[in-house]
XYZ file of C-alpha atoms in Angstrom:
568
model
C 98.934 144.256 167.522
C 101.325 143.047 170.223
C 104.223 145.294 168.718
C 102.323 148.730 169.140
C 100.562 148.224 172.134
C 100.125 151.073 174.307
C 103.119 153.576 173.053
C 103.572 156.515 175.200
C 101.733 159.860 174.075
C 104.086 161.282 171.939
C 105.674 158.269 170.228
C 101.802 157.357 169.841
C 101.344 160.560 168.170
C 103.959 159.514 165.633
C 102.803 156.224 165.068
C 99.513 157.631 164.165
C 100.739 159.758 161.471
C 102.907 157.061 159.930
C 100.044 154.619 160.093
C 97.923 157.579 157.999
C 100.665 158.026 155.771
C 100.909 154.394 154.883
C 97.672 153.721 154.377
C 97.416 156.823 152.040
C 100.437 155.562 150.251
C 99.261 152.187 149.934
C 95.650 153.107 148.507
C 96.686 156.298 146.911
C 93.522 158.122 148.415
C 95.743 161.195 147.952
C 98.834 161.640 145.274
C 102.077 160.335 147.115
C 103.391 163.622 146.993
C 100.482 165.286 148.609
C 100.665 162.611 151.433
C 104.518 162.971 151.601
C 103.421 166.710 153.167
C 101.540 165.010 156.238
C 104.290 164.235 158.443
C 104.077 167.344 161.055
C 105.425 165.667 164.472
C 108.425 168.132 164.858
C 108.113 171.923 164.585
C 108.477 173.323 161.499
C 112.134 174.471 161.475
C 113.000 171.246 161.895
C 110.679 169.339 159.138
C 111.188 171.653 156.540
C 114.791 171.347 155.932
C 113.989 167.450 155.788
C 112.836 168.330 152.491
C 115.704 169.691 150.829
C 118.635 167.852 152.272
C 121.782 167.132 150.389
C 120.425 163.702 149.162
C 117.416 165.394 147.268
C 119.859 167.793 145.253
C 121.652 164.500 144.196
C 118.744 163.164 142.634
C 117.468 166.485 141.366
C 121.069 166.346 139.448
C 120.323 162.947 137.727
C 116.671 163.813 137.017
C 117.916 166.971 135.271
C 121.015 165.294 133.365
C 118.381 162.875 132.381
C 116.366 165.569 130.788
C 118.960 166.538 128.779
C 119.709 163.248 127.287
C 116.268 162.836 126.320
C 115.901 166.383 125.023
C 118.634 165.616 122.261
C 117.469 161.748 121.920
C 121.004 160.255 122.979
C 119.256 157.341 124.761
C 117.527 156.624 121.464
C 120.776 156.667 119.681
C 122.452 154.436 122.244
C 119.784 152.207 122.389
C 119.517 151.410 118.617
C 123.159 151.263 118.352
C 123.311 148.323 121.165
C 120.538 146.483 119.353
C 122.978 146.901 115.998
C 125.722 145.537 117.797
C 124.000 142.398 119.475
C 122.054 141.113 116.428
C 118.430 140.233 115.346
C 118.297 136.568 116.881
C 115.269 136.843 119.184
C 117.487 135.592 122.401
C 120.277 138.321 121.117
C 117.601 140.928 120.824
C 116.035 140.291 124.406
C 119.617 140.336 125.718
C 120.317 143.765 123.993
C 117.108 144.839 125.177
C 117.542 144.201 128.726
C 121.278 145.509 128.778
C 120.185 149.047 127.043
C 117.029 149.080 129.533
C 119.073 148.795 132.840
C 122.098 150.969 131.513
C 119.702 153.926 130.838
C 117.840 153.171 133.773
C 121.013 153.474 136.032
C 120.463 156.976 134.973
C 117.268 157.904 134.127
C 114.155 156.630 135.855
C 112.728 153.291 135.578
C 109.376 154.561 134.085
C 110.983 156.792 131.382
C 113.499 154.072 130.629
C 110.876 151.783 129.978
C 108.372 153.937 128.279
C 111.208 154.657 125.643
C 112.400 151.199 125.040
C 109.019 149.666 124.540
C 107.913 151.471 120.973
C 111.647 150.444 119.968
C 110.730 146.962 120.936
C 107.185 146.928 119.178
C 108.905 147.984 115.986
C 111.238 145.303 115.857
C 108.616 142.953 116.547
C 106.580 144.081 113.998
C 109.467 143.523 111.441
C 110.040 140.188 112.769
C 106.226 138.841 112.955
C 103.617 141.362 111.459
C 101.401 142.897 113.379
C 100.092 141.128 116.696
C 96.311 141.633 115.520
C 97.169 139.867 112.119
C 99.250 137.161 113.232
C 96.124 136.045 115.401
C 93.805 136.371 112.216
C 96.111 134.156 110.234
C 96.582 131.495 112.701
C 92.558 131.579 112.913
C 92.582 131.009 109.260
C 95.096 128.566 109.494
C 92.944 126.592 111.941
C 89.862 127.220 109.917
C 91.269 125.677 107.084
C 92.862 122.617 108.970
C 89.312 121.711 110.290
C 87.945 122.193 106.560
C 90.535 119.438 105.528
C 89.806 117.122 108.038
C 85.891 117.767 107.697
C 86.253 116.795 103.546
C 88.776 114.144 104.453
C 91.115 114.846 101.655
C 93.586 112.536 100.524
C 92.253 109.983 102.710
C 92.106 106.205 101.294
C 90.175 102.996 102.657
C 92.259 101.248 104.776
C 91.657 97.878 102.186
C 93.112 99.742 99.269
C 96.161 101.089 101.165
C 98.104 97.679 100.018
C 96.877 97.844 96.501
C 97.795 101.581 96.291
C 99.692 102.665 92.807
C 102.267 105.341 92.484
C 99.661 108.028 92.269
C 98.137 106.934 95.771
C 101.514 106.950 97.129
C 101.884 110.377 95.895
C 98.548 111.959 97.156
C 99.609 110.540 100.442
C 102.580 112.035 100.604
C 100.901 115.163 99.570
C 98.512 114.797 102.296
C 101.701 114.529 104.981
C 103.019 117.335 103.585
C 99.982 119.769 103.895
C 99.285 118.668 107.319
C 103.133 119.125 108.632
C 102.797 122.518 106.849
C 99.654 123.427 108.770
C 101.246 122.056 112.293
C 104.404 124.212 111.516
C 102.263 127.084 111.102
C 100.713 126.742 114.404
C 103.951 126.225 116.199
C 105.266 129.030 114.213
C 102.217 131.192 115.615
C 102.829 129.720 119.103
C 106.192 130.944 118.825
C 105.720 134.207 117.784
C 103.373 134.925 120.475
C 105.849 133.849 123.200
C 108.708 135.517 121.574
C 106.604 138.658 121.877
C 105.550 138.241 125.560
C 109.127 137.507 126.213
C 110.288 140.998 124.486
C 107.484 142.847 126.454
C 108.167 141.769 129.944
C 111.649 141.781 129.834
C 111.967 145.538 129.552
C 110.413 146.255 132.837
C 112.228 143.898 134.644
C 115.535 145.185 133.268
C 114.448 148.584 134.156
C 113.438 147.373 137.722
C 117.170 145.703 138.314
C 119.102 148.549 136.491
C 117.673 151.170 138.738
C 119.454 149.104 141.770
C 123.141 150.084 140.201
C 123.866 153.513 141.120
C 122.328 155.691 144.109
C 120.610 158.124 141.674
C 118.823 155.222 139.826
C 115.573 154.834 141.870
C 114.465 156.677 145.045
C 114.819 153.986 147.411
C 118.673 154.125 147.069
C 118.559 157.471 147.722
C 116.062 157.435 150.844
C 118.503 155.009 152.245
C 121.428 157.556 152.159
C 119.293 160.174 153.571
C 117.996 158.247 156.314
C 121.565 157.077 156.995
C 122.486 160.707 157.664
C 119.770 161.025 159.995
C 120.229 157.931 162.147
C 123.502 157.673 161.632
C 125.255 160.830 160.853
C 128.832 159.476 161.367
C 128.409 156.913 158.940
C 130.228 157.746 155.593
C 130.914 154.291 153.885
C 128.008 154.689 151.592
C 128.391 156.939 148.333
C 127.922 156.649 144.549
C 131.459 154.926 144.308
C 131.051 152.346 147.042
C 127.476 151.814 145.772
C 128.208 151.390 142.709
C 130.905 148.771 143.358
C 128.562 146.939 145.055
C 125.209 146.874 143.417
C 126.536 146.744 139.670
C 127.572 143.289 139.767
C 124.496 142.223 141.559
C 122.917 143.639 138.842
C 124.920 142.290 135.822
C 124.526 138.456 137.652
C 121.166 139.390 137.999
C 120.138 140.456 134.644
C 121.949 137.771 132.920
C 120.033 135.112 134.806
C 117.235 136.885 134.371
C 117.829 136.934 130.510
C 118.439 133.017 130.431
C 115.179 132.588 132.499
C 112.961 134.594 130.368
C 114.891 132.991 126.970
C 113.968 129.710 128.316
C 110.266 130.535 129.098
C 109.214 132.119 126.331
C 111.211 130.194 123.363
C 114.025 132.879 122.825
C 116.506 129.709 123.557
C 115.595 126.222 122.703
C 117.513 123.997 124.549
C 116.596 120.824 122.149
C 117.262 122.995 119.485
C 120.912 124.245 119.232
C 121.368 122.290 115.852
C 118.425 122.723 113.861
C 118.381 124.863 110.885
C 115.858 128.137 110.944
C 112.920 127.950 108.517
C 113.162 130.519 105.612
C 110.430 132.497 107.495
C 112.557 133.367 110.299
C 115.595 134.316 108.335
C 113.463 136.661 106.444
C 111.442 138.471 109.420
C 115.391 138.696 110.863
C 116.552 140.196 107.447
C 113.500 142.919 108.091
C 113.881 143.562 111.744
C 118.008 144.105 110.815
C 116.937 146.745 108.492
C 114.136 148.357 110.992
C 116.796 149.094 113.365
C 119.063 150.356 110.866
C 116.619 152.372 109.214
C 115.589 153.904 112.620
C 119.073 154.831 113.316
C 119.505 156.321 110.169
C 116.686 158.785 110.889
C 118.574 160.173 113.856
C 121.140 161.623 111.265
C 124.836 162.403 111.896
C 125.760 162.905 115.494
C 125.046 166.387 116.585
C 127.339 168.424 118.480
C 124.685 168.866 121.198
C 125.063 164.857 121.663
C 128.718 164.859 121.828
C 128.468 167.280 124.321
C 125.809 165.765 126.675
C 127.672 162.518 126.525
C 130.920 164.264 127.552
C 129.241 165.878 130.451
C 127.457 162.550 131.494
C 130.775 160.470 131.381
C 132.201 163.145 133.516
C 129.096 163.264 135.899
C 129.619 159.688 136.107
C 133.423 159.622 136.366
C 133.351 162.651 139.283
C 130.847 160.996 141.132
C 132.752 157.490 140.966
C 136.092 158.657 142.135
C 134.921 161.237 144.366
C 135.633 159.113 147.348
C 135.792 155.321 145.970
C 137.181 154.492 149.624
C 139.988 151.890 148.390
C 142.100 154.791 147.330
C 141.828 158.348 148.121
C 139.576 160.495 145.904
C 139.946 163.830 144.382
C 137.360 164.825 147.445
C 140.526 164.738 149.509
C 142.137 168.104 148.315
C 139.147 170.020 150.009
C 138.100 170.519 153.880
C 136.336 167.481 155.041
C 132.612 167.697 154.635
C 132.826 170.542 152.016
C 132.133 168.357 148.975
C 129.308 165.920 148.812
C 127.862 163.727 145.633
C 125.568 166.605 145.577
C 127.867 169.159 145.436
C 129.559 167.013 142.514
C 126.426 166.464 140.490
C 124.638 169.979 140.972
C 128.341 171.490 139.343
C 127.998 169.497 136.489
C 124.432 170.039 135.249
C 124.786 173.822 135.671
C 126.933 173.328 132.718
C 123.935 172.237 130.712
C 122.181 175.409 131.114
C 124.599 177.775 129.389
C 126.755 175.337 127.495
C 126.429 176.225 123.634
C 124.324 173.436 121.820
C 125.910 174.328 118.659
C 129.318 173.945 117.692
C 130.881 177.718 118.471
C 132.533 179.757 115.926
C 136.016 181.114 116.735
C 135.698 183.395 114.315
C 132.697 185.437 115.460
C 135.078 187.123 117.838
C 137.084 188.589 115.183
C 134.190 189.205 112.925
C 132.923 193.018 113.795
C 130.048 192.419 111.247
C 128.902 189.029 112.698
C 125.353 189.403 113.583
C 124.636 188.746 117.930
C 122.280 185.809 117.697
C 121.536 184.287 121.041
C 122.677 180.705 121.171
C 120.432 178.188 122.672
C 122.017 176.151 125.445
C 122.043 172.211 125.767
C 118.974 172.568 128.420
C 116.686 175.081 128.801
C 115.092 176.181 132.358
C 111.664 175.836 130.814
C 112.476 172.079 129.536
C 113.778 171.408 133.007
C 110.667 172.721 134.318
C 108.745 170.639 131.941
C 110.502 167.294 132.161
C 111.863 166.909 135.940
C 109.344 164.872 137.889
C 109.188 167.587 141.092
C 106.813 165.234 142.763
C 109.417 162.952 143.794
C 111.464 165.309 145.275
C 108.669 166.204 147.761
C 108.240 162.385 148.159
C 111.620 161.812 149.258
C 111.397 164.881 151.611
C 108.636 163.305 153.261
C 110.290 160.147 153.718
C 113.440 161.708 155.447
C 110.828 163.946 157.241
C 109.166 160.921 158.687
C 112.459 159.070 159.619
C 113.320 162.357 161.596
C 110.070 162.355 163.829
C 110.427 158.563 164.309
C 114.017 159.519 165.638
C 113.100 162.874 167.569
C 110.068 161.236 169.097
C 111.829 158.289 170.494
C 109.113 155.818 168.109
C 111.891 154.197 166.401
C 113.671 153.298 169.694
C 110.230 152.480 171.678
C 109.860 150.120 168.165
C 113.406 148.673 168.594
C 113.022 147.736 172.138
C 109.728 145.778 171.104
C 111.740 143.550 168.900
C 113.957 141.367 171.284
C 112.247 138.057 170.213
C 114.257 138.483 167.230
C 117.215 138.798 168.683
C 118.253 134.835 168.502
C 117.474 135.091 164.819
C 120.737 134.179 162.700
C 121.960 137.535 160.447
C 122.176 135.907 157.090
C 118.747 134.406 157.914
C 117.492 137.537 158.893
C 118.690 139.257 155.700
C 116.379 136.863 153.928
C 113.421 137.102 155.615
C 113.606 140.845 155.321
C 114.138 140.434 151.698
C 111.606 138.322 151.109
C 108.785 140.537 153.443
C 109.678 143.583 151.599
C 109.688 142.256 148.153
C 106.404 140.778 148.686
C 104.927 144.003 150.453
C 106.061 146.242 147.753
C 104.202 144.303 144.981
C 101.162 145.844 146.574
C 102.526 149.277 147.731
C 104.704 151.861 145.936
C 108.793 150.918 146.710
C 109.530 154.319 147.834
C 106.773 154.516 150.220
C 107.797 150.576 151.113
C 111.095 151.590 152.287
C 110.197 154.916 154.040
C 108.231 152.542 156.320
C 110.551 149.892 156.770
C 113.740 151.408 157.028
C 113.627 152.858 160.493
C 112.695 149.188 162.095
C 115.180 147.625 160.149
C 118.015 150.240 161.670
C 116.352 149.246 165.033
C 116.273 145.799 164.570
C 119.881 146.008 163.558
C 121.177 147.587 166.620
C 119.020 145.017 169.017
C 121.180 142.188 166.750
C 124.434 144.056 166.899
C 125.209 143.595 163.891
C 125.944 146.528 161.083
C 122.856 148.381 160.228
C 123.677 148.515 156.640
C 123.456 144.498 156.615
C 120.149 144.522 157.178
C 119.083 148.215 155.587
C 120.538 147.777 152.145
C 118.920 144.319 151.618
C 115.637 145.787 152.361
C 116.630 148.726 150.144
C 117.345 146.620 147.150
C 114.717 144.408 147.751
C 112.113 147.260 147.005
C 112.896 146.971 143.482
C 112.269 143.396 142.975
C 108.788 143.668 142.376
C 108.120 141.591 139.176
C 104.817 139.753 140.050
C 101.878 141.877 139.518
C 101.386 144.640 136.640
C 100.417 147.158 139.650
C 103.769 146.551 141.498
C 105.995 148.924 139.677
C 105.059 151.941 136.827
C 107.341 149.957 134.201
C 105.068 146.626 134.875
C 102.066 149.170 134.297
C 103.577 150.246 130.663
C 104.585 147.077 129.460
C 100.939 145.167 130.912
C 98.857 147.965 128.996
C 100.248 147.058 125.636
C 97.478 143.933 125.732
C 100.017 141.658 124.875
C 100.872 140.347 128.356
C 98.321 138.387 130.872
C 98.568 138.660 134.450
C 99.445 134.954 134.768
C 102.303 135.570 132.309
C 104.032 138.446 134.907
C 102.971 135.937 137.612
C 104.802 133.003 136.582
C 107.916 134.586 135.138
C 108.058 137.180 138.228
C 108.141 133.995 141.105
C 111.101 132.963 139.783
C 112.666 136.547 139.050
C 111.873 137.302 142.982
C 113.269 134.206 144.307
C 116.658 134.739 142.148
C 116.875 138.461 143.909
C 116.269 137.137 146.997
C 119.371 134.477 146.643
C 121.572 136.823 144.659
C 121.270 139.445 147.104
C 121.707 137.506 150.247
C 124.869 136.089 148.386
C 126.233 139.303 147.581
C 125.520 140.728 150.996
C 127.841 137.858 152.504
C 130.739 138.125 149.905
C 131.719 141.211 148.400
C 129.418 143.603 150.268
C 131.078 142.609 153.542
C 134.686 143.853 152.318
C 133.085 146.922 150.813
C 130.971 148.138 153.664
C 132.773 146.648 156.576
C 129.758 144.479 157.638
C 131.684 142.115 159.557
C 131.953 144.262 162.628
C 129.729 146.528 164.329
C 130.531 150.129 163.472
C 131.603 152.762 166.161
C 129.027 155.010 164.420
C 126.278 152.337 164.939
C 127.529 152.236 168.638
C 126.919 155.753 169.406
C 123.354 155.568 168.111
C 122.845 152.565 170.238
C 124.157 154.042 173.300
C 121.954 156.914 172.674
C 118.892 154.905 171.872
C 119.644 153.038 175.034
C 119.692 156.368 177.082
C 116.443 157.237 175.446
C 114.662 153.664 175.628
C 115.359 154.041 179.374
C 113.861 157.717 179.743
C 110.848 156.650 177.732
C 110.221 153.491 180.131
C 110.656 155.787 183.090
C 107.844 158.034 182.058
C 105.614 155.155 180.803
C 105.738 153.431 184.722
C 105.777 157.063 185.922
C 102.438 157.682 184.256
C 100.871 154.412 185.304
């Protein structure tokens, strides 16, 4: 309350719109994309361009490439191939699921990656353990049989007669022990199956959220950071596809590995006490069936089509050209052009345009020399109709709304006014600030959209960095990635909701698993920001591009205070 006490008129109007949009985004009283159309603080000629910045076109190029991959089932072929390579033991399968989901989520949306991998996981689980409902019925039947044995007191002898028991009596006692052990083993096996089932289902949305952080196009908050950097700090050029990948990809791999170990330990994929125990015949047969299911699904895809090969080649070109445009540690290919002429958006759009005219069937050179050859139309790798149907255009509006809100904060002076109220935080050490920011944002995004969360917090983080005299990226990057670390609740992210809707997970399962995942994410992110990120983004110094903004902000803040005093 004290933070937002009595702002000046122009800043107060902007603050009102931001709070209104934040309320609508958190409660979803309106669709998220519709709420994104509300920021009308500035004239239309300043607001409207924010909805089609080059950052939006970079994101659009990624969405179109993802549509082409999904159109020809290339993502399914990659997923099944990886699962065939890693093996069918539960721990290996969970690792294969997480690696595949995270890789797909780097290029597809987190929601699409989860929705694609869950049916594959369910098919493998049913081949391993049978139908979940059937398993519950078998477990109930085993418990009834055990109760019946105890009720009828089968294979029991009076204590006095045990000393005089004959050889047949000893055989009966051994048979009783074997029967009891068999029922106990069956019960343990059912518990093991239920835990493995949960581990499979919960690993997929977690891997999707982690994988989306590895690339700029992987998730919307990453692109919002890029767009707001260009709005607040136009001279900042250290964040691009290549530099972000070098920072975020190692972080993703470490987090993915630790997350896999935690899920396997928690749900029985890795038994710390039983490395040398021999697997039962039931598990051996189940793993053989799972191997056959994966192999059969892969064979159903048939031989690799020309269209899949073409899309895979263009996809590799898409990634390589984005990475090598300006990798910072060496001159990129963009140095052959005039400065500012080539951006990541130009690179991405150039590659995806090829999808709309490149043939989906192998062209025949004989056609050019055969005068009688029919003049038939060849289907391209991706049609515009298919792109219209599959690309989530609402995300483009949502990004634009975030950029328009940031522009309104900057032009109205609200961000500077908020920064002037943050002086109590100037004594906080920057490493501590990184941890606190990540924790706050990770908790906030458990209940709100990650896109809405980062739109609200980034302007504040930028001004806080100016007050602390640290590189703004040192606070803005942890805030951005922390938005993707939402693991505790089904409503936190769409991938969590999709996995929870399967009916095999409970809220307490996600809460106890996600709590440690959130903690690991905060600590790993803090480690990354204070180690390899410093050399990639030059975080050890206060950059000139931020210093220019700080000088402008100081002059604007002085003007705001003078206006406020004169009004009083």
